[in-house]
Amino acid sequence: MFAVRTWVRGTWFVPVVSGILILASFAVERLAGGAWNAALGPKWWVDAGEHAHGSGHVFTFANALMLAAAIVAGYGIVVKAVRAVLVKFISIDLLVSIAAIGATVIGNFWEAAAVTFLFAVGHALESGTMNRTRSALAALVAVAPDTAVVLRDGDQIEVPAHQVRMGEIVLVKNGAKVPVDGQVVAGAGAIDEASITGESIPVEKTKSDHVFAGTISRSGLLQVLATGIGADTTLARIIHRVEEAQDAKARTQAFIDRFSKWYTPAVMVLALAAGLLTGDIVLALTLLVIGCPGALVISIPVAIVAGIGRSARNGILIKGGEYLETSAKISAVAVDKTGTLTEGRPVLTDIVVLAPALARTDVLRWAAAAEAGSEHPLARPILDTAREEGVAPEGIPGVVTPVVGKGIAADVDGTQVLVGNAPLLTQYGITDDAGSAAVADELAADGKTPMIVAVGGTVIGVIGVADTIREDAPEMIRRLHAAGVEQVVMLTGDTRRVAEAIGRTVGIDEIQASLLPEDKLDAVARLQREGHTVAMVGDGVNDAPALATADIGVAMGAAGSAVAVETADIALMGDDLLKLPEAIRLAKRTVSVMRQNIVIALATVALLLVGVFGGGVTMALGMLVHEGSVLVVILNAMRLLRQT
């Protein structure tokens, strides 16, 4: 019984019933002949036109069935049209309603039934195919876990996923979905993160690693500390983001909406003028039907929904239709070096001693003592090496003064320690008698970041730190160029020698080094002044001004950052550089489909108009072609869902 009620309320109930009545009308007319008509009793006359299947002015039983079909299919259309008029909006439903009612009044019951039936079928097909284009979102919702196994008082208890409490330990067994965002506290296993990052290869997880709700365990047993539950999980944020993005309008769509607002009344005026000038009511009603801008109205949103859905399935979140269109125009990409072109995990590679009385460990100890109070990413490899070699500092220095773009100055047990570049020495009035600048240049030429160490006003050595270049960085540059990007620019706060060494390796077009955050902003603005549509890839902290200024701000590895998921114009959920050219390529494909759909919609209306005035296009045929064009633009957009 429930299934029957569901079907009755579904989109196909009305067209099916209407279609049955139309077939019944044909059957009565063809098989029963005049017997059924005689049974009807007195004949009802109409003013003009033809009845369902031939000439004449008699209202027959077959016509009654055809009229019933028109009423069944047209009732909902008329209701929608009236509601739209009440809010001062002239909708497509109004055009169809007027055409169907007019056809009924002049006795063209077949035309009335055909127009409303085809419109209802088109609406049902449109709903079904639109749902298909949202399949990526449906797939995301489907991966949401239903249950979780938690440890409570030493016992394993299965509870609904939404009932897991923050801070609880959740068990993730082989084959199970991870029910929460959390941190592994014990165990090891492989997790399939395709639903979040788009990567199909499982990722090994051990203690301290992060896992995400909706991912699937492929091996092992993990104990996970819940840090994000329910709506606070990365998966929930992605679903919310994709929902908003698929409903957001592109600039082209906004234009089409404004165009349709004036186009639909214009069709009504044209139909009225044609009817008055020719005295042909059927011509006027036919113009109403074939002038419906249905395909035009649906052409843009269906492409946006499909494009954004396809990108989400690949671990690429695009903020909305406007950003999708802008991404298709990207001609310059600005990238930060650290963490984008490089792994973002620098290691200490060189310690050059310049003070004859000191040893290698002395230089390392002083540098580590100063860096203990620094938040700079390059402080970590120095401290890690000092710990490994047994000279790690105890506590933190008394005063640490960061000098933007130059390094740090620290007070270590009453002694001034500087760690930074040559301009830092100049600022503090220290003479480079030991030749540290030349050593720093040598290290920089090898792609290493040099840091000069000065203690008590004397240079004692130079430390070299290097960050490994990502294996896929050169391929990303190549694919960006293949996707139509003219310039790939490196914007980095590192020295020019280091930047040039890395730039040569990966194939960067332009290098801008030794930049402060505001300098990166200026660099992006300059590219825009040169006529480029600029995408900026950065970490969202030091690069925040440049990201905000760029036409498209791109966040990489956004799965672990709620802020990035919500705010970035494009959020690459994984840490895969190749997702960036993929996003641009998909944006270009989507915009191309949007343009194709607009051409299909306008060409269909133009050809139908020619057919109407040239003869041969009836209301029923016009509606059939109109609904066909709607399906064509939807099916064209659905090509975006296919893997390429």
XYZ file of C-alpha atoms in Angstrom:
644
model
C 0.000 0.000 0.000
C 2.857 2.348 0.855
C 4.436 1.646 -2.534
C 1.188 2.554 -4.300
C 0.885 5.835 -2.382
C 4.503 6.651 -3.199
C 3.916 5.988 -6.906
C 0.728 8.092 -6.952
C 2.662 11.007 -5.472
C 5.561 10.478 -7.871
C 6.333 12.393 -11.042
C 5.161 9.643 -13.405
C 1.606 9.118 -12.081
C 0.038 12.035 -13.976
C 1.613 11.368 -17.400
C 0.819 7.631 -17.137
C -2.873 8.228 -16.343
C -3.103 10.883 -19.036
C -1.432 8.572 -21.541
C -3.875 5.750 -20.719
C -6.829 8.100 -21.327
C -5.354 9.178 -24.683
C -4.928 5.544 -25.761
C -8.463 4.797 -24.567
C -9.762 7.663 -26.705
C -8.009 6.276 -29.789
C -9.330 2.795 -29.017
C -12.909 4.001 -28.611
C -12.747 5.996 -31.842
C -11.147 3.229 -33.856
C -12.700 0.054 -32.480
C -16.085 0.971 -31.091
C -17.102 3.307 -33.910
C -20.367 5.065 -33.432
C -21.816 2.671 -30.863
C -20.191 4.419 -27.926
C -21.062 7.825 -29.351
C -24.726 6.859 -29.693
C -24.738 5.739 -26.076
C -23.653 9.209 -25.044
C -27.065 10.547 -25.953
C -27.535 14.135 -27.113
C -24.553 15.539 -28.971
C -22.658 18.531 -27.612
C -21.582 21.114 -30.100
C -18.539 23.294 -30.074
C -17.944 26.541 -31.841
C -15.157 25.688 -34.229
C -12.215 23.441 -35.012
C -11.829 19.725 -35.323
C -12.490 16.973 -32.828
C -9.931 14.403 -31.792
C -9.396 12.444 -34.967
C -11.205 14.106 -37.826
C -13.323 16.997 -39.012
C -16.692 17.933 -37.674
C -18.187 19.688 -34.704
C -19.511 16.820 -32.615
C -18.404 16.209 -29.009
C -18.085 12.417 -28.852
C -17.234 9.957 -26.106
C -13.763 9.621 -27.604
C -13.378 13.381 -27.304
C -14.537 13.194 -23.705
C -11.689 10.776 -22.943
C -9.234 13.067 -24.739
C -10.515 16.040 -22.745
C -10.121 14.039 -19.523
C -6.528 13.288 -20.514
C -5.890 17.008 -21.022
C -7.451 17.837 -17.644
C -5.434 15.174 -15.796
C -2.152 16.301 -17.338
C -2.984 20.001 -17.376
C -4.429 20.524 -13.897
C -1.041 20.741 -12.167
C 0.323 22.916 -14.959
C -2.529 25.415 -14.576
C -2.132 25.467 -10.788
C 1.571 26.284 -11.120
C 0.800 28.961 -13.707
C -1.767 30.630 -11.432
C 0.595 30.570 -8.465
C 3.307 32.156 -10.586
C 0.942 34.888 -11.802
C -0.061 35.638 -8.195
C 3.572 36.484 -7.449
C 3.769 38.520 -10.690
C 5.842 36.008 -12.628
C 4.995 34.799 -16.122
C 6.159 31.186 -16.278
C 6.432 28.559 -18.995
C 3.452 26.844 -17.364
C 1.314 29.867 -18.249
C 2.147 29.539 -21.953
C 1.232 25.840 -21.940
C -1.928 26.492 -19.901
C -3.216 29.171 -22.276
C -2.419 27.004 -25.311
C -4.158 23.938 -23.824
C -7.245 25.851 -22.650
C -7.471 27.653 -25.996
C -7.223 24.361 -27.900
C -9.999 22.945 -25.729
C -12.242 25.943 -26.321
C -11.965 25.649 -30.118
C -12.506 21.887 -29.971
C -8.924 20.679 -30.589
C -9.087 18.136 -27.768
C -6.277 16.034 -29.238
C -3.970 19.053 -29.353
C -4.860 20.006 -25.770
C -4.235 16.477 -24.537
C -1.037 16.050 -26.534
C 0.440 19.361 -25.361
C -0.275 18.781 -21.667
C 0.665 15.078 -21.808
C 4.015 15.775 -23.499
C 4.727 18.637 -21.090
C 4.000 16.324 -18.122
C 6.203 13.581 -19.606
C 8.951 16.136 -20.179
C 8.699 17.313 -16.576
C 8.930 13.721 -15.286
C 11.923 12.939 -17.499
C 13.546 16.237 -16.551
C 13.163 15.471 -12.841
C 14.589 11.994 -13.296
C 17.572 13.076 -15.347
C 18.268 16.055 -13.083
C 18.388 13.619 -10.174
C 20.841 11.572 -12.217
C 23.081 14.604 -12.654
C 23.078 14.963 -8.862
C 24.327 11.394 -8.532
C 27.675 12.515 -7.122
C 25.896 14.207 -4.223
C 23.693 11.151 -3.742
C 26.833 9.008 -3.681
C 28.336 11.237 -0.989
C 25.186 10.941 1.111
C 25.202 7.163 0.603
C 28.686 6.780 2.089
C 27.612 8.434 5.346
C 27.933 5.734 8.039
C 24.842 4.513 9.874
C 26.393 2.838 12.910
C 29.535 2.962 15.021
C 31.247 0.619 17.483
C 32.386 2.567 20.548
C 34.282 1.551 23.667
C 32.245 2.365 26.775
C 33.341 1.058 30.162
C 35.575 -1.453 28.411
C 32.738 -2.922 26.327
C 32.193 -2.706 22.565
C 28.784 -1.130 21.971
C 27.172 -0.559 18.572
C 25.286 2.734 18.409
C 23.879 4.951 15.633
C 26.696 7.075 14.194
C 25.049 10.322 15.278
C 25.065 9.157 18.910
C 28.858 8.940 19.161
C 30.125 11.510 21.669
C 33.136 13.765 21.218
C 36.235 12.238 22.797
C 34.960 8.655 22.667
C 37.099 5.829 21.298
C 35.612 4.290 18.153
C 36.679 0.903 16.775
C 37.072 0.689 13.002
C 37.307 -2.899 11.806
C 38.203 -4.281 8.387
C 35.425 -3.501 5.879
C 33.654 -0.992 8.145
C 32.979 2.666 7.415
C 34.723 5.190 9.613
C 31.820 6.832 11.503
C 33.599 9.988 12.734
C 36.441 12.343 12.017
C 39.203 11.480 14.420
C 42.784 10.651 15.278
C 44.158 7.130 15.427
C 45.286 6.341 18.980
C 46.101 2.655 18.481
C 46.275 0.040 15.744
C 47.132 0.165 12.059
C 45.214 -0.308 8.853
C 44.558 0.853 5.294
C 41.740 3.339 4.668
C 40.027 3.941 1.316
C 39.575 7.745 1.240
C 38.073 7.971 -2.276
C 34.826 9.492 -0.960
C 36.793 12.428 0.479
C 39.880 12.923 -1.670
C 38.891 11.122 -4.877
C 41.964 8.865 -4.591
C 41.197 5.174 -5.026
C 44.447 3.818 -3.523
C 44.007 3.054 0.225
C 46.169 5.060 2.624
C 48.036 3.401 5.479
C 47.009 4.770 8.884
C 48.887 4.393 12.152
C 48.985 6.169 15.514
C 48.500 9.978 15.329
C 47.159 9.879 11.749
C 43.788 11.473 10.979
C 40.800 9.653 9.495
C 37.531 10.975 8.068
C 33.908 9.904 8.394
C 32.594 8.031 5.355
C 35.949 6.468 4.440
C 36.232 2.664 4.465
C 38.687 0.375 6.227
C 40.288 -2.110 3.832
C 42.487 -3.853 6.395
C 43.540 -3.820 10.040
C 41.888 -2.563 13.219
C 41.978 1.062 14.328
C 41.075 2.752 17.584
C 40.014 6.287 16.740
C 39.532 9.231 19.096
C 36.422 11.077 17.874
C 37.217 14.727 17.138
C 34.360 15.455 14.714
C 30.844 13.980 14.794
C 27.583 14.471 12.903
C 27.453 17.794 11.077
C 30.996 18.606 12.219
C 32.617 15.913 10.071
C 34.493 16.631 6.867
C 31.991 14.507 4.903
C 29.036 16.534 6.231
C 30.792 19.773 5.294
C 31.490 18.446 1.794
C 27.841 17.439 1.305
C 26.686 20.854 2.518
C 29.197 22.597 0.269
C 28.196 20.585 -2.825
C 24.486 21.212 -2.151
C 25.093 24.953 -1.978
C 27.396 24.928 -4.992
C 24.960 23.017 -7.206
C 22.206 25.517 -6.384
C 24.409 28.589 -6.836
C 23.865 30.459 -10.085
C 26.538 31.200 -12.635
C 26.692 34.628 -14.273
C 25.441 33.118 -17.532
C 22.537 31.500 -15.720
C 21.608 34.803 -14.078
C 21.593 36.403 -17.535
C 19.417 33.600 -18.956
C 16.987 34.035 -16.042
C 16.730 37.766 -16.768
C 16.349 37.024 -20.485
C 13.553 34.493 -19.829
C 11.748 37.001 -17.620
C 11.287 39.227 -20.694
C 11.282 36.512 -23.346
C 8.178 34.678 -22.058
C 5.904 37.759 -22.083
C 7.324 38.587 -25.528
C 6.184 35.177 -26.808
C 2.667 35.900 -25.503
C 2.617 39.272 -27.253
C 3.856 37.672 -30.488
C 1.192 34.968 -30.305
C -1.539 37.556 -29.669
C -0.326 39.744 -32.543
C -0.169 36.762 -34.906
C -3.680 35.696 -33.952
C -5.124 39.194 -34.457
C -3.343 39.811 -37.763
C -4.125 36.436 -39.335
C -7.362 35.601 -37.559
C -5.856 32.143 -37.013
C -6.357 31.124 -33.393
C -4.558 27.810 -33.909
C -1.459 29.668 -35.166
C -1.470 31.876 -32.066
C -1.790 28.895 -29.721
C 0.921 26.992 -31.580
C 3.287 29.946 -31.192
C 2.698 29.845 -27.429
C 3.706 26.197 -27.323
C 6.791 26.315 -29.533
C 8.005 29.541 -27.910
C 8.407 27.880 -24.489
C 11.988 28.601 -23.300
C 12.185 25.370 -21.299
C 15.401 24.090 -22.854
C 16.985 27.528 -22.506
C 16.074 27.817 -18.836
C 17.346 24.341 -17.968
C 20.472 24.493 -20.159
C 22.756 26.224 -17.629
C 21.743 24.778 -14.232
C 21.849 21.189 -15.484
C 25.424 21.688 -16.726
C 26.466 23.325 -13.443
C 24.929 20.537 -11.361
C 26.655 17.887 -13.478
C 30.012 19.697 -13.552
C 30.143 20.405 -9.829
C 28.904 16.906 -9.041
C 31.555 15.353 -11.252
C 34.316 17.401 -9.650
C 33.087 16.523 -6.128
C 33.299 12.843 -7.006
C 36.972 13.442 -7.871
C 37.748 15.223 -4.609
C 37.482 18.738 -6.077
C 35.027 21.122 -4.406
C 34.051 24.149 -6.489
C 32.194 26.876 -4.621
C 29.463 27.447 -7.221
C 28.522 28.163 -10.806
C 30.159 31.585 -10.844
C 33.496 30.127 -9.750
C 33.117 27.275 -12.230
C 32.764 29.792 -15.077
C 35.700 31.851 -13.810
C 37.881 28.744 -13.498
C 37.337 28.041 -17.187
C 38.994 31.398 -17.967
C 42.112 30.901 -15.812
C 45.156 31.981 -17.821
C 47.700 32.384 -15.013
C 48.329 30.256 -11.933
C 50.359 31.594 -8.999
C 51.735 28.941 -6.654
C 53.502 29.098 -3.341
C 56.700 27.016 -3.175
C 56.635 25.419 0.253
C 53.964 22.771 0.590
C 52.784 23.205 -2.999
C 55.710 22.571 -5.325
C 57.607 20.951 -2.456
C 56.554 18.364 0.103
C 56.373 20.931 2.895
C 58.516 18.724 5.131
C 61.984 20.315 5.060
C 65.023 18.512 6.459
C 68.369 19.864 7.649
C 70.995 18.993 5.026
C 74.105 21.089 5.782
C 75.909 22.656 8.743
C 78.866 24.763 7.648
C 81.122 25.873 10.542
C 82.754 29.300 10.054
C 84.169 29.848 13.565
C 87.480 27.948 13.957
C 87.023 27.361 17.688
C 83.599 25.756 17.343
C 82.393 22.326 16.284
C 79.458 21.336 14.080
C 77.299 20.537 17.120
C 78.008 23.975 18.605
C 76.503 25.716 15.564
C 73.518 23.354 15.687
C 73.037 23.882 19.448
C 72.976 27.699 19.182
C 70.634 27.624 16.171
C 68.271 25.184 17.888
C 68.266 27.247 21.094
C 67.140 30.306 19.126
C 64.597 28.433 16.963
C 62.960 26.824 20.012
C 60.743 29.880 20.299
C 59.997 30.206 16.569
C 56.828 29.167 14.752
C 58.503 29.206 11.331
C 58.275 25.872 9.407
C 62.068 25.787 8.997
C 62.529 25.699 12.775
C 61.242 22.131 12.981
C 64.047 20.371 11.018
C 66.687 22.232 13.072
C 65.086 21.183 16.352
C 64.569 17.596 15.155
C 68.239 17.251 14.156
C 69.382 18.810 17.439
C 67.282 16.286 19.321
C 68.730 13.399 17.312
C 72.291 14.578 18.001
C 71.704 15.203 21.699
C 72.053 19.003 21.709
C 68.355 19.940 21.902
C 67.654 23.059 23.976
C 65.971 22.916 27.347
C 62.954 25.210 27.478
C 62.649 28.235 25.203
C 64.740 31.418 24.852
C 63.845 34.447 26.898
C 62.906 36.800 24.046
C 62.297 35.875 20.405
C 61.845 38.629 17.830
C 60.680 37.505 14.371
C 61.999 39.781 11.620
C 59.619 39.372 8.665
C 61.398 38.198 5.537
C 64.788 38.021 7.274
C 64.780 35.545 10.184
C 64.697 35.742 13.994
C 66.625 37.362 16.826
C 66.635 35.543 20.156
C 68.004 36.095 23.645
C 69.560 32.811 24.825
C 70.835 33.051 28.416
C 71.681 36.711 27.894
C 73.406 36.151 24.547
C 72.008 37.525 21.308
C 71.541 34.830 18.646
C 70.537 35.651 15.079
C 69.331 33.023 12.581
C 68.432 34.289 9.130
C 69.711 35.836 5.910
C 72.349 38.456 5.103
C 69.922 41.418 5.407
C 69.269 40.303 9.009
C 72.972 40.717 9.789
C 72.941 44.158 8.186
C 69.909 45.207 10.209
C 71.686 44.293 13.445
C 74.993 45.862 12.360
C 76.971 42.634 12.136
C 79.883 42.471 9.692
C 80.183 39.293 7.652
C 83.903 38.669 8.132
C 83.536 34.896 7.847
C 82.192 34.889 4.268
C 78.787 33.510 5.206
C 77.103 35.256 2.248
C 79.197 33.259 -0.244
C 78.419 29.989 1.570
C 74.732 30.891 1.630
C 74.813 31.531 -2.134
C 76.356 28.117 -2.754
C 73.672 26.354 -0.720
C 70.929 28.378 -2.403
C 72.245 27.444 -5.851
C 71.669 23.803 -4.877
C 68.039 24.550 -4.026
C 68.604 24.693 -0.260
C 67.455 27.434 2.062
C 70.507 28.881 3.886
C 70.300 30.365 7.378
C 73.269 32.277 8.773
C 73.864 31.828 12.508
C 75.450 34.692 14.478
C 76.121 34.572 18.224
C 77.079 37.639 20.267
C 77.671 39.703 17.125
C 79.912 37.116 15.425
C 78.985 34.815 12.529
C 79.662 31.202 13.530
C 78.162 29.192 10.683
C 75.512 28.586 8.046
C 72.771 25.957 8.175
C 71.160 24.578 4.986
C 67.606 23.258 4.942
C 66.003 21.652 1.880
C 62.456 20.724 1.027
C 61.931 17.813 -1.365
C 60.312 18.725 -4.670
C 57.067 16.849 -5.261
C 57.388 14.147 -7.891
C 54.249 15.320 -9.704
C 55.156 19.048 -9.719
C 56.695 19.021 -13.233
C 53.722 17.038 -14.570
C 51.318 19.539 -12.988
C 53.034 22.399 -14.827
C 52.861 20.484 -18.106
C 49.160 19.708 -17.659
C 48.364 23.300 -16.690
C 49.903 24.474 -19.959
C 47.956 21.773 -21.829
C 44.750 23.015 -20.155
C 45.319 26.501 -21.592
C 47.152 28.205 -18.716
C 49.639 30.644 -20.238
C 51.752 31.439 -17.170
C 52.629 29.502 -14.029
C 54.288 31.848 -11.531
C 56.092 30.866 -8.327
C 55.554 33.328 -5.463
C 57.832 32.554 -2.518
C 59.391 34.209 0.474
C 62.530 32.137 -0.065
C 65.683 33.503 -1.675
C 65.935 33.874 -5.443
C 68.741 31.317 -5.758
C 66.669 28.649 -3.990
C 63.546 29.560 -5.937
C 65.396 29.467 -9.261
C 66.873 26.038 -8.520
C 63.406 24.613 -7.838
C 61.807 26.577 -10.688
C 64.238 25.147 -13.236
C 63.519 21.615 -12.051
C 59.733 21.824 -12.294
C 59.465 24.105 -15.347
C 58.037 27.277 -13.792
C 57.473 30.138 -16.274
C 58.199 33.017 -13.895
C 59.829 33.207 -10.463
C 59.277 35.910 -7.871
C 61.297 35.376 -4.695
C 61.975 36.998 -1.311
C 58.351 38.134 -1.145
C 56.435 39.267 1.900
C 52.693 38.415 2.091
C 51.797 41.877 0.763
C 54.275 41.400 -2.101
C 52.427 38.255 -3.158
C 49.213 40.274 -3.232
C 50.895 42.858 -5.477
C 52.170 40.092 -7.772
C 48.664 38.675 -8.208
C 47.256 42.164 -8.841
C 49.936 42.765 -11.491
C 48.959 39.596 -13.328
C 45.339 40.737 -13.267
C 46.303 44.143 -14.645
C 48.047 42.334 -17.494
C 44.690 40.824 -18.401
C 45.049 37.418 -16.785
C 42.384 35.527 -14.876
C 44.467 34.384 -11.903
C 44.225 31.322 -9.684
C 46.318 31.403 -6.511
C 47.334 28.159 -4.799
C 48.468 28.612 -1.207
C 48.178 27.535 2.411
C 45.602 30.161 3.365
C 47.726 31.651 6.161
C 50.760 33.540 4.830
C 49.085 33.649 1.431
C 45.698 34.908 2.666
C 45.912 38.395 1.049
C 46.960 36.951 -2.318
C 44.291 34.239 -2.129
C 41.632 36.873 -1.455
C 42.830 39.068 -4.346
C 43.063 36.260 -6.927
C 40.067 35.524 -9.155
C 40.122 31.950 -7.848
C 41.648 30.941 -4.505
C 42.699 27.280 -4.382
C 43.296 25.329 -1.163
C 45.208 22.037 -1.349
C 44.844 19.152 1.079
C 41.624 20.724 2.343
C 40.201 17.497 3.814
C 41.732 18.320 7.184
C 40.700 21.973 7.169
C 37.097 22.961 7.837
C 37.927 26.590 7.002
C 39.364 25.658 3.607
C 36.339 23.523 2.711
C 33.966 26.362 3.519
C 35.889 29.350 2.166
C 38.163 28.338 -0.728
C 36.804 28.975 -4.229
C 38.273 25.591 -5.181
C 39.159 23.103 -2.435
C 41.329 20.160 -3.487
C 40.482 17.601 -0.817
C 43.604 15.497 -1.360
C 47.239 16.545 -1.566
C 47.468 15.721 -5.270
C 48.887 18.520 -7.434
C 47.376 17.026 -10.574
C 43.893 17.817 -9.266
C 44.495 21.487 -10.119
C 44.787 21.055 -13.919
C 41.970 18.516 -13.698
C 39.735 21.145 -12.063
C 40.531 23.707 -14.779
C 39.981 21.166 -17.543
C 36.615 20.120 -16.065
C 35.556 23.768 -15.715
C 36.340 24.346 -19.398
C 34.336 21.253 -20.397
C 31.378 22.416 -18.308
C 31.349 25.900 -19.807
C 31.606 24.357 -23.286
C 28.538 22.215 -22.546
C 26.686 25.292 -21.263
C 27.332 27.086 -24.565
C 26.306 24.032 -26.596
C 23.055 23.829 -24.638
C 22.236 27.478 -25.264
C 22.789 26.997 -29.016
C 20.601 23.859 -29.024
C 17.797 25.651 -27.172
C 17.791 28.769 -29.346
C 18.187 26.829 -32.603
C 15.223 24.611 -31.707
C 12.945 27.595 -31.119
C 14.128 29.265 -34.338
C 13.520 26.140 -36.453
C 10.074 25.641 -34.921
C 9.156 29.239 -35.680
C 10.159 28.716 -39.306
C 8.112 25.520 -39.337
C 5.030 27.200 -37.906
C 4.993 30.090 -40.373
C 6.006 27.786 -43.223
C 3.291 25.294 -42.323
C 3.487 21.745 -41.030
C 4.273 22.290 -37.328
C 1.252 21.695 -35.106
C 0.887 22.316 -31.382
C 1.457 18.638 -30.581
C 4.520 18.388 -32.832
C 5.860 21.669 -31.456
C 5.543 20.419 -27.879
C 7.134 17.093 -28.822
C 10.156 18.841 -30.348
C 10.281 21.285 -27.411
C 10.413 18.480 -24.844
C 12.923 16.673 -27.028
C 15.218 19.714 -26.900
C 14.916 19.797 -23.099
C 16.061 16.182 -22.912
C 18.869 16.806 -25.393
C 20.384 19.588 -23.263
C 20.080 17.450 -20.131
C 21.660 14.421 -21.789
C 24.389 16.663 -23.188
C 25.153 17.886 -19.675
C 25.166 14.339 -18.336
C 28.213 13.641 -20.497
C 30.127 15.551 -17.825
C 29.454 12.718 -15.392
C 31.439 10.260 -17.476
C 35.039 9.536 -16.551
C 37.505 11.059 -19.004
